[in-house]
Short mmCIF file of C-alpha atoms in Angstrom, two decimals:
data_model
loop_
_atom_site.label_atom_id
_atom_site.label_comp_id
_atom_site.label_asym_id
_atom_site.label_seq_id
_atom_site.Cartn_x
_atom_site.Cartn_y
_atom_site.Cartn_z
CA UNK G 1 0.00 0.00 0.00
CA UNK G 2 1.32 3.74 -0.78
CA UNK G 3 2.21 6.08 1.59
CA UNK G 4 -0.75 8.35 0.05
CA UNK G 5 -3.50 5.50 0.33
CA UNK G 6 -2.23 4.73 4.04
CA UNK G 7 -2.91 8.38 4.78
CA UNK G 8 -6.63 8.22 3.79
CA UNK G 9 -7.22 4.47 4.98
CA UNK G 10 -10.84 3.87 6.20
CA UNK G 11 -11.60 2.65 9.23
CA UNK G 12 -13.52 -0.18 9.64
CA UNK G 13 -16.80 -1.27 11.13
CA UNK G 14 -15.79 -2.89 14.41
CA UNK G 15 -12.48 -0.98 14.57
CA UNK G 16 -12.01 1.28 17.57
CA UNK G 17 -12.79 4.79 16.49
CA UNK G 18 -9.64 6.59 15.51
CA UNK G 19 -9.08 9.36 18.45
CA UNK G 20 -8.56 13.17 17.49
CA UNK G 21 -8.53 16.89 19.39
CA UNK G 22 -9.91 19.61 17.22
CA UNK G 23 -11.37 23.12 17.06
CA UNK G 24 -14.55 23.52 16.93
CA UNK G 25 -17.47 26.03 16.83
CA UNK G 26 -17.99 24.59 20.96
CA UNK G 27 -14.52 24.92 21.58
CA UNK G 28 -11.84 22.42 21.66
CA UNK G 29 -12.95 19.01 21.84
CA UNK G 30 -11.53 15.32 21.46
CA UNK G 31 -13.58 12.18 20.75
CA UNK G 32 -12.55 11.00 24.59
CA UNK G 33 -15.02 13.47 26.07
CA UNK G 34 -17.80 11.57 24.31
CA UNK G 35 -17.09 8.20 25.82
CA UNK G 36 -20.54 6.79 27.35
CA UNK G 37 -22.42 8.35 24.83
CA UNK G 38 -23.19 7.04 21.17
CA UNK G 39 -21.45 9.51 18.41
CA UNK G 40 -22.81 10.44 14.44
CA UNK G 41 -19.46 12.09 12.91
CA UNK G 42 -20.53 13.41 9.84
CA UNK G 43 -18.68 14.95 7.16
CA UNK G 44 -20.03 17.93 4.99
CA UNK G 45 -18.06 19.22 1.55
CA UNK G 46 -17.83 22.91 2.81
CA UNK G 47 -19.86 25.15 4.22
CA UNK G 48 -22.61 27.47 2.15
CA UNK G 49 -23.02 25.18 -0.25
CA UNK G 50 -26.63 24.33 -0.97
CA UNK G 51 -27.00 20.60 -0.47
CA UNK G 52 -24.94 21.07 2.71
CA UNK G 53 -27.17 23.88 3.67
CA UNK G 54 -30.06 21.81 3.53
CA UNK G 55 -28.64 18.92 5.31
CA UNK G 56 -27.34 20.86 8.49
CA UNK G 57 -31.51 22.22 8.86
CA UNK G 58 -32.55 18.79 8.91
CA UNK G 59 -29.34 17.45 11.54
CA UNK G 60 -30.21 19.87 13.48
CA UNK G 61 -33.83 18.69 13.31
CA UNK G 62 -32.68 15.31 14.48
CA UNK G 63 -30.58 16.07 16.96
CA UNK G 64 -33.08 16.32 19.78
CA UNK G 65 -34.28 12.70 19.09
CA UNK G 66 -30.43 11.68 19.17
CA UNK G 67 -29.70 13.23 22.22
CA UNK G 68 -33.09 11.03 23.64
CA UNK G 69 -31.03 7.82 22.70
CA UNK G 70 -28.08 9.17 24.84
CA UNK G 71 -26.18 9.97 20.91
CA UNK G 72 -24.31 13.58 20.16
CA UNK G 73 -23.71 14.69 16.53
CA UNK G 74 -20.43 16.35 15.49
CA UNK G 75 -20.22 17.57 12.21
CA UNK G 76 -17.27 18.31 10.24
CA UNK G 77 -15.54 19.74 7.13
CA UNK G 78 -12.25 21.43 6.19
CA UNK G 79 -12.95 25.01 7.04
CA UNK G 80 -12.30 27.66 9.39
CA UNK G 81 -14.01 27.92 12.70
CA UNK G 82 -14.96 31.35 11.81
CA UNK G 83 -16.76 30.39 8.20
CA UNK G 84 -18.93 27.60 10.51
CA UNK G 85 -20.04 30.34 12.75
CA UNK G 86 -21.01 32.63 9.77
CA UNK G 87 -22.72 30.30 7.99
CA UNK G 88 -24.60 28.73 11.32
CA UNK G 89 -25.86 32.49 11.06
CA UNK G 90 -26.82 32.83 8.28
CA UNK G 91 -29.05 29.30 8.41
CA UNK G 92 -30.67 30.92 11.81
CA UNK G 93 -31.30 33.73 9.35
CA UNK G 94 -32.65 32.10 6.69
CA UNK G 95 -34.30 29.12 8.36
CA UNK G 96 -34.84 30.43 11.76
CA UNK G 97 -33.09 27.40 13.30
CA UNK G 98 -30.00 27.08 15.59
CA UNK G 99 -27.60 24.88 14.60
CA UNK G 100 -26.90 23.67 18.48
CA UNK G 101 -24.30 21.02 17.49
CA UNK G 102 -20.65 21.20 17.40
CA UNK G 103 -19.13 21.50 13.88
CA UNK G 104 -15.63 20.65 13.70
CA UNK G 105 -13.24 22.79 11.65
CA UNK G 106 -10.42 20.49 10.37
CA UNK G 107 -8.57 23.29 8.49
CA UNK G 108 -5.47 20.57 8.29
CA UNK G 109 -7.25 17.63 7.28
CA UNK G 110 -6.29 15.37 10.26
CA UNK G 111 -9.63 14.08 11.26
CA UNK G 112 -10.77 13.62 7.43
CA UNK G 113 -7.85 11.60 7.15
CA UNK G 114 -7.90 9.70 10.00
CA UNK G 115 -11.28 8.85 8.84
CA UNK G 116 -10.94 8.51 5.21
CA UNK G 117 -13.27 11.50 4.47
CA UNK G 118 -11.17 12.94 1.61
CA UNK G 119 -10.27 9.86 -1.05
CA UNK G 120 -7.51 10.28 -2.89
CA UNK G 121 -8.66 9.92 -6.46
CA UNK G 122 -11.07 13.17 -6.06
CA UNK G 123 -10.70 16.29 -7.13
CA UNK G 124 -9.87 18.75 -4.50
CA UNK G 125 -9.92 18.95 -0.67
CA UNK G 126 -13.52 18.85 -0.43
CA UNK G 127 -14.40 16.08 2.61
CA UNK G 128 -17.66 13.05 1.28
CA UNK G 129 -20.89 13.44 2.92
CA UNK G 130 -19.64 10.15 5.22
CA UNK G 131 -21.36 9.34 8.25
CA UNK G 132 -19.88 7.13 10.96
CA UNK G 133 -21.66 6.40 14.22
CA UNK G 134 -19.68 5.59 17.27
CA UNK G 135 -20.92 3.35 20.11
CA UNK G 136 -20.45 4.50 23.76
CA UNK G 137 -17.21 2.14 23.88
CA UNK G 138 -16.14 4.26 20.78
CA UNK G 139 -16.19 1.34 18.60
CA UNK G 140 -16.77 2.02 14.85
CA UNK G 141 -20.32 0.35 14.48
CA UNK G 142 -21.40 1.99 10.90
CA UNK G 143 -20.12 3.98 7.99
CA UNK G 144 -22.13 5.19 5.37
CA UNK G 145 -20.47 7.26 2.24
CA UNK G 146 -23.02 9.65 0.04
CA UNK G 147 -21.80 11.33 -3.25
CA UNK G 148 -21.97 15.45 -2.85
CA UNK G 149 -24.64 15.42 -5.13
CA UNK G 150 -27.02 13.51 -2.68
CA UNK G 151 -28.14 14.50 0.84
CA UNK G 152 -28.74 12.11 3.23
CA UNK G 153 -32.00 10.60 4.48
CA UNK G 154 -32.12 11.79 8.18
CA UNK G 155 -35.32 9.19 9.08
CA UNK G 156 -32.33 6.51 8.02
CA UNK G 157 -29.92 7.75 10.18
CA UNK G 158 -31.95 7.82 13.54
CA UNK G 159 -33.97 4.43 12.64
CA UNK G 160 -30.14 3.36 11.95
CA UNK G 161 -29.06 4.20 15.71
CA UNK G 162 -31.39 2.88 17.33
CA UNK G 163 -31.40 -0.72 15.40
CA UNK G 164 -27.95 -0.50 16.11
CA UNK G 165 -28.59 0.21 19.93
CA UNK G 166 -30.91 -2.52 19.82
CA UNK G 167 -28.48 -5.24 18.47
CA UNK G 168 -26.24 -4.06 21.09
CA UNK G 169 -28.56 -4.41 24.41
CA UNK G 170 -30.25 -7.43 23.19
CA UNK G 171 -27.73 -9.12 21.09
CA UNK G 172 -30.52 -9.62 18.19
CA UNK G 173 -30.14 -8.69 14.43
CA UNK G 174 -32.69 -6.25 12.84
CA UNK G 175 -34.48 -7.21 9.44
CA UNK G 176 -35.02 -5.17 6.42
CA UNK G 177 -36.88 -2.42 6.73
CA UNK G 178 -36.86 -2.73 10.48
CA UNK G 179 -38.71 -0.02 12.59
CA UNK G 180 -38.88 0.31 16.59
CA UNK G 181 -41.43 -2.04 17.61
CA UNK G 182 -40.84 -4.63 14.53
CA UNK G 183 -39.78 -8.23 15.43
CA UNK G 184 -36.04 -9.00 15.55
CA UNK G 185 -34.27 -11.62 14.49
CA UNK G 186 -32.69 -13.99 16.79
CA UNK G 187 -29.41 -15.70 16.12
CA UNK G 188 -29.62 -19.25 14.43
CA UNK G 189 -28.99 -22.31 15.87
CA UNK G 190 -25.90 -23.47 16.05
CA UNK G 191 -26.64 -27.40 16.40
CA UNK G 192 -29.16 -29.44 14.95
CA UNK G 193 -30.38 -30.15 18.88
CA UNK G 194 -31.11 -26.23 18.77
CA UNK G 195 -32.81 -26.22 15.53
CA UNK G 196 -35.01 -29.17 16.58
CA UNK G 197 -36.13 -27.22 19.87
CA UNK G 198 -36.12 -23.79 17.97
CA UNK G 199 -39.05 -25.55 15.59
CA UNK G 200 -41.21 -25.93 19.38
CA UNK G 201 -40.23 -22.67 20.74
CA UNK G 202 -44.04 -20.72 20.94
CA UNK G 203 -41.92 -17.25 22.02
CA UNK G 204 -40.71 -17.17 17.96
CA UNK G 205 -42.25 -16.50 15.19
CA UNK G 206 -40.34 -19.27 13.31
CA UNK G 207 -40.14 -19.21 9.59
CA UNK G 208 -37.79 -21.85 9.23
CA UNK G 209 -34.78 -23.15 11.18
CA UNK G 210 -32.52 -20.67 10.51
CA UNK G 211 -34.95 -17.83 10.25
CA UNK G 212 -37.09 -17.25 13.73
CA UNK G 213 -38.01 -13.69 14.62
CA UNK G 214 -38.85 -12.05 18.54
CA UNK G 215 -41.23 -9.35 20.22
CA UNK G 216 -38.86 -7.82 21.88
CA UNK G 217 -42.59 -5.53 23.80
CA UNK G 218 -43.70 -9.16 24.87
#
């Protein structure tokens, strides 16, 4: 591997999150203050740009029903501190919303990098619209990667957090589609003893051996 592709190598999903101290428009923070809470780090390609524009009104929209599932979101991009606050300004202006989140300004690229948010083959400096979210252990549990073209689904990214949340307290997967209150998906069997009791179990909706789904409200 080149020295340029190590520099922009992606963490991975189950990979403890890579640690960082930056500016931001709170102050200086690191990722350590944020341990025993869940974590959305988002990147954004610069500030007032329209897509990105439109994406920080509906974060911000969000961000109370994160902070309900004990998660903080920390935006980023590769700008000044002083162009977030203007621009955080001018949204309150033109939206009449607050942007109450901390927005990271990574003027020299070492978070992006750390995290991959800047690929090498682009044009540029401009950071993807990536989204990684952080368990309370700060263990990379998701990453998703949008083109700057497209702005990201916000419904996705809170019904995301809390299936993940889910997996994680009742060590269940989550089917497509899944929505709080949906049946879960237990873990197969691992012997054919298992499977043969599975097939008797009346707590499971059981589909076939290796398919059995749980109320997790019963």
């Amino acid at each position: 591997m080149s020295e340029e592709n190590q520099q922009f190598q992606l963490p991975r999903i189950g990979d403890k999150a890579p640690s960082f101290e930056a500016k931001t428009t709170h102050g200086q923070i690191s990722l350590e203050d944020y341990k025993g809470s869940w974590v959305v780090l988002f990147s954004h390609p610069a500030d007032f740009t329209p897509v990105c524009t439109t994406e920080f009104v509906s974060f911000q929209s969000i961000y109370p029903q994160l902070r309900e599932l004990n998660t903080e979101l920390l935006g980023l991009s590769i700008d000044s501190v002083q162009s977030h606050i203007a621009w955080a300004r001018n949204i309150e202006e033109n939206f009449n919303v607050e942007i109450e989140f901390p927005v990271i300004a990574d003027l020299d690229q070492q978070v992006a990098k750390k995290y991959g948010m800047i690929h090498p083959n682009d044009s540029g400096t401009e950071t993807n619209r990536a989204v990684f979210v952080i368990d309370d252990q700060q263990v990379v549990k998701s990453i998703i990667y949008y083109p700057l073209t497209t702005g990201r689904n916000m419904d996705e990214i809170v019904r995301l957090v809390k299936a993940l949340q889910t997996t994680a307290e009742h060590q269940v997967s989550t089917p497509a589609d899944w929505k709080p209150g949906d049946k879960v998906i237990v873990p197969p069997p691992a012997s054919k003893q298992q499977a043969a009791e599975r097939a008797k179990d009346d707590s499971l909706e059981v589909i076939d051996w290796y398919l059995a789904k749980k109320d997790l409200n019963k």
